[in-house]
Amino acid sequence: MKKSWWKESVVYQIYPRSFKDSNGDGIGDLQGIIAELDYLKKLGVGIIWLSPIYKSPNDDNGYDISDYKDIMKEFGTMEDFQLLLEEAHKRNLKIVMDLVVNHTSDEHKWFKESRKSKNNKYRDYYIWRNGKNGGPPNNWGSYFSGSAWEYDKNTDMYYLHLFSKKQTDLNWENPEVRKEVFDMMKWWLDKGIDGFRMDVISLIAKDIEDGDDKPNSNEVNINSARVHRYLKDMNSEVLSHYDIMTVGETPGVNPYEALKFVGENRNELNMVFQFEHVGIGDGEEGKWGKSEFSLKEFKRIMSKWENVLEEEGWNSLYLSNHDQPRSVSRFGNDTEYRVESAKMLATCIHMMKGTPYIYQGEELGMTNVKFENIYDYRDIETINAYRDYVGSGRKSKEEMMEAIYKRGRDNARTPFQWDDSSNAGFTKGIPWIKVNSNYKSINAKIEIGDEASVFNYYRKLIALRKKHEIIAYGKYELILEEDENIYAYLRKLNNETLLVMCNFSDKSPQFDLPEDIKYNKNELLISNYNVDSYEIEKIKLRPYEARVYLINNM
Ligand code: TEU
Ligand code: CA
């Protein structure tokens, strides 16, 4: 297993729009991030992943880029970015940018040209097809409801958009598109950035035979062979020339396919984000349908990814991001046991083999939000789904609001809670989205000063990673596989064993540990409760209790 800086560090994801507003317009910005770099330094993370900061009309909050080489005006200027990069590097913080090249905004100059005429030089930068029987070329659906095709009367053809109508899919079959993207990547890397998170990179090559209908309309035909060929080209022409970190966002990819992306001898990417665990229990309505969390399913999925990528690959470890609900609400208990379960979830993820990702606010135990009125929501995916489900009568307003409370993306996009002043110290103006009303009791200021806070627990977890090599490189082994409440696993390196136990329930299960773990010399590294007895043969865990023991097998 090759050692690398990005295998030994923790990534912190910033959603700039909601992180810190420095100029009172209610929108987070780059100067706000610069002002809070010392907060991140105190937490102990080593890498910052910035969600997109490029010029954008913000149809999908920056994931619709109209100029890859300019900064979104709401976020500041290129000078602000250069300062951010400099100040981060001064603090030994690396900056990873969000590369969104499956699509551009329809306001990008390439698309403005492409739609002008069928023989425009940019026409084939995008995916245009003739309609069929007076409708779209096929029945593919958009992730954001409705058809994945939009009719453009100027040339009497349809263009493909897997996401919003204003996010027009690029045609990666076109070598000129690949060259434009690779040149743009070099332009940013030559500024000194430290890598890329690659938006839906597993979707960039589609097979579209006219009339190619899919059994159900929310599938698209991905040509994964071409995806890998393009990534190999990207690696040889761009990535391999820099000491950087790359992580691909790969919805729908299983661990065996993931090995083709991240295998050390594949020369493509370093790691990928999988989606199996965040989709546990989803039915055909996906995130908007009924779904029950099952710990056994969670353990099975996480262990499968740990085991399959053990030798050749590397895992990314996350429970939330800007597309997912807050982890303590989704996987823990955000009422009576919010603090204990937030710490337990952090332990479960941070002691596993792979690079952990903290999503802004997760280190505080920030929770989901409930806005009474759909008009308080901002996310295009949520707004489109509401119109689709309620408009069609498939769900009542109440049912749809419940679905949004559980899994809507705005749960993770309410302003970061800095302190108990107005708007949680996020802005002196009117925030672009309302602040969660629990900010007076959940905020960075309170938690930094409280030794028993979620923030300080994360700080200790990250410090452990720097102290014990077994956390980064120890071999993973699931134990207590059948237990429905406890997630327990081992990590083994040389003569050390890490024993990690997480109670995912509000019960207090008693259990015996496997005989073959010799306890002669053990040290309790961290726990979210006070643990007085050191005998660990018979363990009784309290609600959402987590413990990590270092066992020396000398
Ligand atoms: O997300 C891709 C993706 O799979 C999302 O559709 C996600 O699964 C869904 O929103 C969960 O409900 C990436 C970005 O992370 C997301 O913010 C963008 O909206 C999307 O691509 C389009 O760029
Ligand atoms: Ca601002």
Coordinates of C-alpha atoms and ligand atoms in Angstrom, one line a residue:
M1 CA 0.0 0.0 0.0
K2 CA 1.7 3.2 -1.2
K3 CA 1.6 6.1 1.4
S4 CA 0.3 9.5 0.4
W5 CA -0.4 12.8 2.1
W6 CA -4.1 12.6 1.1
K7 CA -4.3 9.1 2.8
E8 CA -3.2 10.6 6.2
S9 CA -5.3 13.7 6.3
V10 CA -8.9 14.8 6.9
V11 CA -10.9 16.8 4.3
Y12 CA -13.3 19.6 5.2
Q13 CA -15.9 20.4 2.6
I14 CA -17.0 24.1 2.4
Y15 CA -20.2 25.1 0.7
P16 CA -19.1 28.7 0.2
R17 CA -22.6 30.2 -0.2
S18 CA -23.5 29.1 3.4
F19 CA -20.1 29.3 5.2
K20 CA -19.4 33.0 6.1
D21 CA -20.6 36.3 4.6
S22 CA -18.0 39.1 4.9
N23 CA -19.9 41.9 3.1
G24 CA -23.4 41.7 4.4
D25 CA -25.2 40.7 1.2
G26 CA -26.4 37.5 2.9
I27 CA -24.3 35.2 0.7
G28 CA -21.1 33.5 1.9
D29 CA -17.9 34.5 0.1
L30 CA -14.2 33.9 -0.2
Q31 CA -13.2 36.7 2.2
G32 CA -15.5 35.0 4.8
I33 CA -13.6 31.7 4.3
I34 CA -10.2 33.5 4.6
A35 CA -11.4 35.0 7.9
E36 CA -12.2 31.5 9.3
L37 CA -9.1 29.6 8.2
D38 CA -7.8 29.6 11.8
Y39 CA -11.0 27.8 12.9
L40 CA -10.2 25.0 10.4
K41 CA -6.6 24.9 11.6
K42 CA -7.8 24.5 15.2
L43 CA -10.1 21.6 14.1
G44 CA -7.0 19.9 12.7
V45 CA -8.1 19.2 9.1
G46 CA -5.5 19.3 6.4
I47 CA -7.4 19.7 3.1
I48 CA -10.3 22.0 2.2
W49 CA -12.7 21.0 -0.7
L50 CA -14.4 24.1 -2.0
S51 CA -17.8 23.5 -3.7
P52 CA -17.8 25.5 -7.0
I53 CA -16.7 29.1 -6.8
Y54 CA -16.7 29.8 -10.6
K55 CA -18.9 32.3 -12.4
S56 CA -22.4 30.9 -12.4
P57 CA -26.1 32.1 -12.7
N58 CA -26.7 29.8 -9.6
D59 CA -29.5 27.8 -11.0
D60 CA -28.0 24.9 -9.1
N61 CA -25.8 27.1 -6.7
G62 CA -22.6 27.0 -8.7
Y63 CA -22.9 23.5 -10.2
D64 CA -23.9 25.4 -13.4
I65 CA -20.7 27.1 -14.6
S66 CA -20.8 30.0 -17.1
D67 CA -17.0 30.7 -17.0
Y68 CA -14.5 28.2 -15.7
K69 CA -11.8 30.9 -15.5
D70 CA -13.6 33.5 -13.4
I71 CA -14.9 33.7 -9.9
M72 CA -18.7 34.0 -9.2
K73 CA -19.3 37.7 -8.5
E74 CA -21.2 36.9 -5.3
F75 CA -18.1 35.1 -3.9
G76 CA -15.6 37.8 -4.8
T77 CA -12.7 38.2 -7.2
M78 CA -9.8 36.2 -8.6
E79 CA -7.6 38.3 -6.3
D80 CA -9.7 37.0 -3.3
F81 CA -9.1 33.5 -4.5
Q82 CA -5.3 34.0 -4.9
L83 CA -5.3 35.4 -1.3
L84 CA -7.4 32.4 0.0
L85 CA -4.9 30.0 -1.6
E86 CA -1.9 31.8 -0.2
E87 CA -3.4 32.1 3.3
A88 CA -4.4 28.4 3.3
H89 CA -1.0 27.3 2.2
K90 CA 0.6 29.4 4.9
R91 CA -1.4 27.3 7.4
N92 CA -0.5 24.0 5.7
L93 CA -4.1 23.7 4.4
K94 CA -4.5 22.3 0.9
I95 CA -7.2 23.6 -1.4
V96 CA -9.1 21.1 -3.6
M97 CA -11.5 22.6 -6.2
D98 CA -14.8 21.2 -7.5
L99 CA -14.5 20.3 -11.2
V100 CA -17.9 20.3 -12.8
V101 CA -17.4 19.1 -16.4
N102 CA -20.3 16.8 -17.1
H103 CA -22.2 19.9 -18.0
T104 CA -21.9 23.7 -18.2
S105 CA -24.4 26.4 -17.6
D106 CA -26.6 27.3 -20.6
E107 CA -25.1 30.8 -20.1
H108 CA -21.6 29.5 -20.9
K109 CA -20.3 31.1 -24.2
W110 CA -19.8 27.6 -25.7
F111 CA -23.6 26.8 -25.3
K112 CA -24.6 30.3 -26.4
E113 CA -22.7 29.6 -29.6
S114 CA -23.8 26.0 -29.9
R115 CA -27.5 26.8 -30.0
K116 CA -27.1 29.5 -32.7
S117 CA -27.0 27.1 -35.6
K118 CA -26.5 23.4 -36.6
N119 CA -23.1 24.2 -38.2
N120 CA -21.7 26.5 -35.5
K121 CA -18.2 25.5 -34.5
Y122 CA -19.4 24.8 -31.0
R123 CA -22.5 22.8 -32.0
D124 CA -20.9 19.5 -31.1
Y125 CA -19.7 20.6 -27.7
Y126 CA -23.1 19.6 -26.5
I127 CA -25.5 16.7 -27.2
W128 CA -28.3 17.6 -29.7
R129 CA -30.8 15.1 -31.1
N130 CA -34.0 15.3 -33.2
G131 CA -37.3 14.8 -31.5
K132 CA -39.3 11.6 -32.0
N133 CA -43.1 11.6 -32.7
G134 CA -43.4 15.2 -31.7
G135 CA -41.6 14.6 -28.4
P136 CA -38.1 14.2 -26.9
P137 CA -35.6 11.8 -28.6
N138 CA -36.1 9.2 -25.8
N139 CA -37.7 8.8 -22.3
W140 CA -34.7 9.7 -20.2
G141 CA -35.5 11.6 -17.1
S142 CA -33.6 14.4 -15.4
Y143 CA -32.3 14.0 -11.8
F144 CA -34.3 17.2 -11.2
S145 CA -37.6 15.9 -12.4
G146 CA -39.1 16.0 -15.9
S147 CA -37.4 15.0 -19.2
A148 CA -33.6 15.0 -19.6
W149 CA -34.2 16.8 -23.0
E150 CA -35.2 20.4 -23.6
Y151 CA -36.6 21.6 -27.0
D152 CA -34.7 24.5 -28.6
K153 CA -36.9 26.0 -31.3
N154 CA -34.0 28.0 -32.9
T155 CA -32.7 24.8 -34.5
D156 CA -35.8 22.6 -33.9
M157 CA -33.8 20.1 -31.9
Y158 CA -33.4 18.9 -28.3
Y159 CA -30.4 19.2 -26.1
L160 CA -29.5 16.8 -23.2
H161 CA -29.5 17.9 -19.5
L162 CA -29.2 15.2 -16.9
F163 CA -29.8 17.9 -14.3
S164 CA -31.6 21.3 -14.6
K165 CA -32.5 22.7 -18.0
K166 CA -29.8 25.3 -17.4
Q167 CA -27.1 22.6 -17.0
T168 CA -26.4 21.5 -20.5
D169 CA -24.5 18.2 -20.8
L170 CA -21.1 18.4 -22.6
N171 CA -20.3 16.0 -25.4
W172 CA -17.2 14.2 -24.2
E173 CA -17.0 12.2 -27.4
N174 CA -15.7 15.5 -29.0
P175 CA -11.9 15.7 -28.6
E176 CA -12.1 19.5 -28.7
V177 CA -14.3 19.4 -25.5
R178 CA -11.7 17.1 -23.8
K179 CA -8.9 19.5 -24.8
E180 CA -10.8 22.5 -23.5
V181 CA -11.3 20.8 -20.2
F182 CA -7.8 19.5 -19.8
D183 CA -6.3 23.0 -20.6
M184 CA -8.6 24.6 -18.0
M185 CA -7.6 22.0 -15.4
K186 CA -3.9 22.8 -16.1
W187 CA -4.7 26.6 -15.8
W188 CA -6.0 26.0 -12.3
L189 CA -3.3 23.5 -11.3
D190 CA -0.6 26.0 -12.4
K191 CA -2.1 28.4 -9.9
G192 CA -1.1 26.0 -7.2
I193 CA -4.3 24.3 -6.2
D194 CA -4.0 20.8 -4.6
G195 CA -6.5 18.8 -6.5
F196 CA -10.1 18.3 -7.8
R197 CA -13.3 16.7 -6.6
M198 CA -15.0 15.7 -9.9
D199 CA -18.8 16.2 -10.1
V200 CA -20.7 13.1 -11.5
I201 CA -17.5 12.1 -13.4
S202 CA -19.0 8.6 -13.9
L203 CA -21.7 10.0 -16.1
I204 CA -19.6 11.9 -18.7
A205 CA -19.9 9.3 -21.5
K206 CA -23.5 8.5 -22.6
D207 CA -24.7 6.0 -25.3
I208 CA -27.5 7.7 -27.1
E209 CA -28.9 5.8 -30.0
D210 CA -31.9 7.8 -31.2
G211 CA -35.1 6.4 -29.7
D212 CA -33.0 4.5 -27.1
D213 CA -35.7 4.3 -24.4
K214 CA -34.9 3.0 -20.9
P215 CA -37.2 0.7 -19.0
N216 CA -37.8 3.4 -16.4
S217 CA -37.1 7.0 -17.3
N218 CA -34.6 7.9 -14.5
E219 CA -31.9 5.7 -16.0
V220 CA -29.4 6.9 -18.5
N221 CA -27.1 4.8 -20.7
I222 CA -23.6 5.3 -19.4
N223 CA -20.7 4.0 -21.5
S224 CA -18.3 3.3 -18.7
A225 CA -15.5 2.0 -21.0
R226 CA -15.3 5.5 -22.5
V227 CA -15.5 7.1 -19.1
H228 CA -12.3 5.2 -18.1
R229 CA -10.6 6.0 -21.4
Y230 CA -11.2 9.7 -20.9
L231 CA -10.0 9.6 -17.3
K232 CA -6.8 7.8 -18.4
D233 CA -6.2 10.6 -21.0
M234 CA -6.9 13.1 -18.2
N235 CA -4.5 11.4 -15.9
S236 CA -1.7 11.1 -18.5
E237 CA -2.1 14.6 -19.9
V238 CA -2.9 16.5 -16.7
L239 CA -3.2 14.8 -13.3
S240 CA 0.1 12.8 -13.4
H241 CA 2.1 16.0 -13.7
Y242 CA 1.2 17.4 -10.3
D243 CA 1.3 16.2 -6.7
I244 CA -2.4 16.4 -6.1
M245 CA -5.5 14.6 -4.8
T246 CA -8.4 13.6 -7.0
V247 CA -11.8 12.3 -5.8
G248 CA -14.5 11.4 -8.3
E249 CA -18.2 11.6 -7.5
T250 CA -19.6 8.4 -8.9
P251 CA -23.3 7.8 -8.3
G252 CA -24.3 4.2 -9.1
V253 CA -20.8 2.7 -9.0
N254 CA -20.2 -0.5 -7.0
P255 CA -16.8 -1.2 -5.4
Y256 CA -15.7 -3.5 -8.2
E257 CA -16.3 -0.8 -10.8
A258 CA -14.8 1.7 -8.3
L259 CA -11.5 -0.3 -8.5
K260 CA -11.3 0.7 -12.2
F261 CA -11.4 4.3 -11.1
V262 CA -9.0 4.2 -8.1
G263 CA -6.8 1.1 -8.5
E264 CA -3.2 2.2 -7.9
N265 CA -2.2 0.7 -11.2
R266 CA -5.2 2.2 -13.1
N267 CA -3.7 5.7 -13.4
E268 CA -7.1 7.4 -13.2
L269 CA -8.2 8.9 -9.8
N270 CA -7.2 8.5 -6.1
M271 CA -10.7 7.8 -4.7
V272 CA -14.4 8.1 -5.4
F273 CA -17.6 8.9 -3.4
Q274 CA -19.9 5.9 -3.4
F275 CA -23.6 6.3 -2.9
E276 CA -24.8 2.9 -1.6
H277 CA -24.8 3.8 2.1
V278 CA -26.6 7.1 1.7
G279 CA -29.3 5.4 -0.3
I280 CA -30.0 2.6 2.1
G281 CA -33.7 1.6 2.0
D282 CA -34.6 3.8 -0.9
G283 CA -37.4 2.4 -3.1
E284 CA -38.4 3.4 -6.6
E285 CA -39.2 7.0 -5.4
G286 CA -35.6 7.3 -4.3
K287 CA -34.9 9.8 -1.6
W288 CA -38.5 11.1 -1.7
G289 CA -40.0 7.7 -0.8
K290 CA -40.3 5.8 2.4
S291 CA -37.0 4.3 3.5
E292 CA -35.9 2.6 6.8
F293 CA -32.2 2.8 7.9
S294 CA -30.8 -0.7 8.7
L295 CA -27.5 -0.9 10.6
K296 CA -26.9 -4.4 9.3
E297 CA -27.2 -3.1 5.7
F298 CA -24.9 -0.2 6.6
K299 CA -22.3 -2.5 8.1
R300 CA -22.6 -4.8 5.0
I301 CA -22.1 -2.0 2.6
M302 CA -19.3 -0.2 4.4
S303 CA -17.4 -3.5 5.0
K304 CA -17.8 -4.5 1.3
W305 CA -16.2 -1.2 0.2
E306 CA -13.4 -1.5 2.9
N307 CA -12.6 -5.1 1.8
V308 CA -12.8 -4.7 -2.0
L309 CA -10.6 -1.6 -2.0
E310 CA -8.3 -2.9 0.7
E311 CA -5.3 -3.9 -1.5
E312 CA -5.5 -1.9 -4.6
G313 CA -7.7 1.1 -3.9
W314 CA -8.6 3.7 -1.3
N315 CA -11.9 4.7 0.2
S316 CA -13.4 8.1 0.8
L317 CA -15.4 8.1 4.1
Y318 CA -18.4 10.4 4.5
L319 CA -21.9 10.6 6.0
S320 CA -23.0 13.9 4.7
N321 CA -22.3 16.7 2.1
H322 CA -24.2 19.5 0.4
D323 CA -26.5 17.0 -1.3
Q324 CA -27.3 14.9 1.8
P325 CA -29.3 15.5 5.0
R326 CA -27.3 16.2 8.2
S327 CA -25.6 13.0 9.3
V328 CA -26.8 13.2 13.0
S329 CA -30.4 13.5 11.7
R330 CA -30.1 10.8 9.0
F331 CA -28.0 8.2 10.9
G332 CA -28.0 9.3 14.6
N333 CA -30.5 10.8 17.0
D334 CA -30.8 14.6 16.6
T335 CA -33.0 15.1 19.8
E336 CA -32.2 13.4 23.1
Y337 CA -28.9 11.9 22.1
R338 CA -27.7 14.5 19.5
V339 CA -24.2 15.0 21.1
E340 CA -23.6 11.4 21.9
S341 CA -24.7 10.1 18.5
A342 CA -22.8 12.9 16.5
K343 CA -19.6 11.8 18.3
M344 CA -20.4 8.1 17.8
L345 CA -20.9 8.6 14.0
A346 CA -17.7 10.6 13.8
T347 CA -15.9 7.7 15.5
C348 CA -17.4 5.1 13.2
I349 CA -16.2 7.0 10.1
H350 CA -12.9 8.4 11.3
M351 CA -11.5 5.1 12.6
M352 CA -12.2 3.3 9.3
K353 CA -9.7 2.8 6.5
G354 CA -9.8 5.7 4.0
T355 CA -9.9 9.5 3.9
P356 CA -12.6 11.0 6.1
Y357 CA -14.6 14.0 4.8
I358 CA -16.2 16.4 7.3
Y359 CA -19.1 18.5 5.8
Q360 CA -19.2 22.1 7.2
G361 CA -21.3 22.0 10.5
E362 CA -21.0 18.2 10.9
E363 CA -18.2 18.9 13.4
L364 CA -20.8 20.9 15.5
G365 CA -23.5 18.3 15.3
M366 CA -25.7 20.6 13.2
T367 CA -29.1 19.1 12.4
N368 CA -31.8 19.0 9.7
V369 CA -34.1 22.0 9.4
K370 CA -37.9 22.3 9.1
F371 CA -39.3 25.3 7.2
E372 CA -43.1 25.5 7.4
N373 CA -43.4 26.9 3.9
I374 CA -42.0 25.5 0.6
Y375 CA -41.2 29.1 -0.3
D376 CA -38.4 29.1 2.3
Y377 CA -36.6 26.4 0.3
R378 CA -34.0 27.2 -2.3
D379 CA -32.8 24.0 -3.8
I380 CA -33.9 23.4 -7.4
E381 CA -34.0 19.7 -6.8
T382 CA -36.5 20.1 -4.0
I383 CA -38.6 22.8 -5.7
N384 CA -38.9 20.8 -8.9
A385 CA -39.7 17.6 -6.9
Y386 CA -42.4 19.4 -4.9
R387 CA -44.0 20.7 -8.1
D388 CA -43.8 17.3 -9.7
Y389 CA -45.1 15.2 -6.8
V390 CA -47.7 17.6 -5.5
G391 CA -48.7 18.9 -8.9
S392 CA -49.3 15.4 -10.1
G393 CA -51.2 14.4 -7.0
R394 CA -48.7 11.6 -6.2
K395 CA -48.1 13.2 -2.8
S396 CA -50.1 15.6 -0.6
K397 CA -48.3 18.8 0.4
E398 CA -47.9 17.4 3.9
E399 CA -46.4 14.2 2.6
M400 CA -44.0 16.1 0.3
M401 CA -42.9 18.4 3.2
E402 CA -42.2 15.4 5.4
A403 CA -40.0 13.9 2.6
I404 CA -38.2 17.2 2.2
Y405 CA -37.6 17.4 6.0
K406 CA -36.0 13.9 5.9
R407 CA -33.8 14.1 2.8
G408 CA -33.9 17.5 1.1
R409 CA -30.6 19.0 0.2
D410 CA -31.3 22.4 2.0
N411 CA -31.0 20.5 5.3
A412 CA -27.2 20.8 4.8
R413 CA -27.3 24.3 3.2
T414 CA -28.7 26.5 6.0
P415 CA -26.0 29.0 7.1
F416 CA -23.1 27.8 9.2
Q417 CA -23.8 28.5 12.9
W418 CA -20.8 30.6 14.2
D419 CA -22.3 32.0 17.4
D420 CA -25.6 33.0 19.1
S421 CA -25.8 36.5 17.6
S422 CA -28.4 37.3 14.9
N423 CA -28.3 35.0 11.9
A424 CA -25.8 32.8 13.9
G425 CA -23.0 35.2 13.1
F426 CA -23.2 34.1 9.4
T427 CA -24.2 37.5 8.0
K428 CA -25.0 41.0 9.1
G429 CA -27.5 41.1 6.2
I430 CA -30.5 38.9 5.3
P431 CA -29.3 35.4 4.7
W432 CA -30.0 33.8 1.2
I433 CA -31.7 31.0 3.1
K434 CA -33.0 31.0 6.7
V435 CA -30.8 30.0 9.6
N436 CA -31.8 26.9 11.5
S437 CA -33.7 28.1 14.6
N438 CA -31.5 25.9 17.0
Y439 CA -28.4 28.1 16.4
K440 CA -28.4 29.6 19.9
S441 CA -27.6 26.2 21.4
I442 CA -25.6 24.7 18.4
N443 CA -22.8 27.0 17.3
A444 CA -19.0 27.0 17.0
K445 CA -18.4 29.6 19.7
I446 CA -20.1 27.6 22.4
E447 CA -18.5 24.4 21.3
I448 CA -14.9 25.6 21.0
G449 CA -15.1 26.6 24.7
D450 CA -16.7 23.4 25.8
E451 CA -14.2 20.4 26.3
A452 CA -17.1 18.0 26.0
S453 CA -18.5 19.4 22.7
V454 CA -18.8 17.6 19.4
F455 CA -16.3 20.1 17.9
N456 CA -13.6 19.1 20.5
Y457 CA -14.4 15.4 20.0
Y458 CA -13.7 15.8 16.3
R459 CA -10.5 17.7 17.2
K460 CA -9.3 14.7 19.3
L461 CA -10.3 12.2 16.7
I462 CA -8.3 14.0 14.0
A463 CA -5.3 14.3 16.4
L464 CA -5.4 10.5 17.0
R465 CA -5.0 10.0 13.2
K466 CA -1.8 12.0 13.3
K467 CA -0.5 10.0 16.3
H468 CA -1.3 6.4 15.3
E469 CA -0.3 5.1 11.9
I470 CA -2.7 2.1 12.4
I471 CA -5.7 4.5 11.8
A472 CA -4.6 5.4 8.3
Y473 CA -3.0 2.1 7.2
G474 CA -4.4 -0.8 9.5
K475 CA -6.3 -3.6 7.8
Y476 CA -10.1 -3.5 8.4
E477 CA -12.0 -6.4 9.8
L478 CA -15.7 -6.5 10.7
I479 CA -16.7 -8.3 14.0
L480 CA -20.1 -8.9 15.6
E481 CA -21.5 -9.0 12.1
E482 CA -24.9 -10.2 13.2
D483 CA -25.4 -7.5 15.9
E484 CA -28.3 -5.2 15.0
N485 CA -27.3 -2.4 17.3
I486 CA -23.5 -2.4 17.4
Y487 CA -21.0 -1.7 14.6
A488 CA -17.7 -3.1 15.8
Y489 CA -14.6 -3.6 13.7
L490 CA -10.9 -4.1 14.1
R491 CA -7.9 -2.4 12.4
K492 CA -4.6 -4.4 12.4
L493 CA -1.1 -3.2 11.7
N494 CA 2.1 -4.9 12.8
N495 CA 1.6 -5.9 16.4
E496 CA -1.2 -3.5 17.1
T497 CA -5.0 -3.9 17.0
L498 CA -7.5 -1.1 17.1
L499 CA -10.9 -2.2 18.5
V500 CA -13.7 0.2 17.5
M501 CA -17.2 -0.2 18.9
C502 CA -20.2 2.0 18.0
N503 CA -23.7 1.6 19.5
F504 CA -26.1 2.9 16.8
S505 CA -29.1 2.6 19.2
D506 CA -30.6 4.2 22.2
K507 CA -30.5 0.8 24.0
S508 CA -27.7 -0.5 26.2
P509 CA -26.7 -3.8 24.7
Q510 CA -24.4 -6.2 26.5
F511 CA -22.1 -8.4 24.4
D512 CA -19.0 -10.5 24.5
L513 CA -16.0 -9.7 22.4
P514 CA -14.4 -12.5 20.3
E515 CA -12.1 -14.8 22.3
D516 CA -9.1 -14.3 20.0
I517 CA -8.6 -10.7 20.9
K518 CA -5.9 -10.7 23.5
Y519 CA -6.5 -7.9 25.9
N520 CA -3.3 -8.1 27.9
K521 CA -2.3 -4.6 27.1
N522 CA -4.9 -2.1 26.0
E523 CA -5.4 1.6 26.1
L524 CA -8.7 3.5 25.7
L525 CA -7.9 6.0 23.0
I526 CA -11.3 7.8 22.9
S527 CA -14.9 7.5 24.0
N528 CA -18.0 9.8 24.0
Y529 CA -18.8 8.7 27.6
N530 CA -16.6 8.5 30.8
V531 CA -15.4 5.0 30.8
D532 CA -14.2 3.9 34.3
S533 CA -13.7 0.1 34.0
Y534 CA -10.9 -1.0 31.8
E535 CA -11.9 -4.7 31.6
I536 CA -13.1 -5.1 28.1
E537 CA -14.0 -8.8 27.8
K538 CA -17.6 -8.0 28.8
I539 CA -18.8 -4.8 27.4
K540 CA -22.0 -2.9 28.1
L541 CA -22.5 0.1 25.9
R542 CA -24.7 3.0 26.8
P543 CA -27.0 4.7 24.2
Y544 CA -25.0 5.8 21.2
E545 CA -21.7 5.0 23.0
A546 CA -18.5 4.7 21.1
R547 CA -15.2 3.4 22.3
V548 CA -11.8 2.9 20.6
Y549 CA -9.2 0.7 22.3
L550 CA -5.6 0.3 21.1
I551 CA -4.5 -3.3 21.9
N552 CA -0.8 -4.2 21.8
N553 CA -0.4 -7.8 20.8
M554 CA 3.2 -8.1 22.0
Ligands
TEU1 O1 -24.6 15.6 -7.5 C1 -24.8 14.5 -8.4 C2 -25.9 13.7 -7.8 O2 -25.9 12.5 -7.9 C3 -27.0 14.4 -7.2 O3 -28.0 14.4 -8.1 C4 -27.3 13.8 -5.9 O4 -27.3 12.4 -6.0 C5 -28.7 14.2 -5.6 O5 -28.8 15.6 -5.5 C6 -29.1 13.6 -4.2 O6 -30.4 13.9 -4.0 C7 -23.6 16.5 -8.1 C8 -23.5 17.7 -7.1 O7 -23.0 17.2 -5.9 C9 -24.9 18.3 -6.9 O8 -24.9 19.3 -5.9 C10 -25.3 18.9 -8.3 O9 -26.7 19.3 -8.1 C11 -25.3 17.8 -9.4 O10 -24.1 17.0 -9.3 C12 -25.3 18.5 -10.7 O11 -24.1 19.2 -10.9
CA2 CA -21.2 38.0 0.8

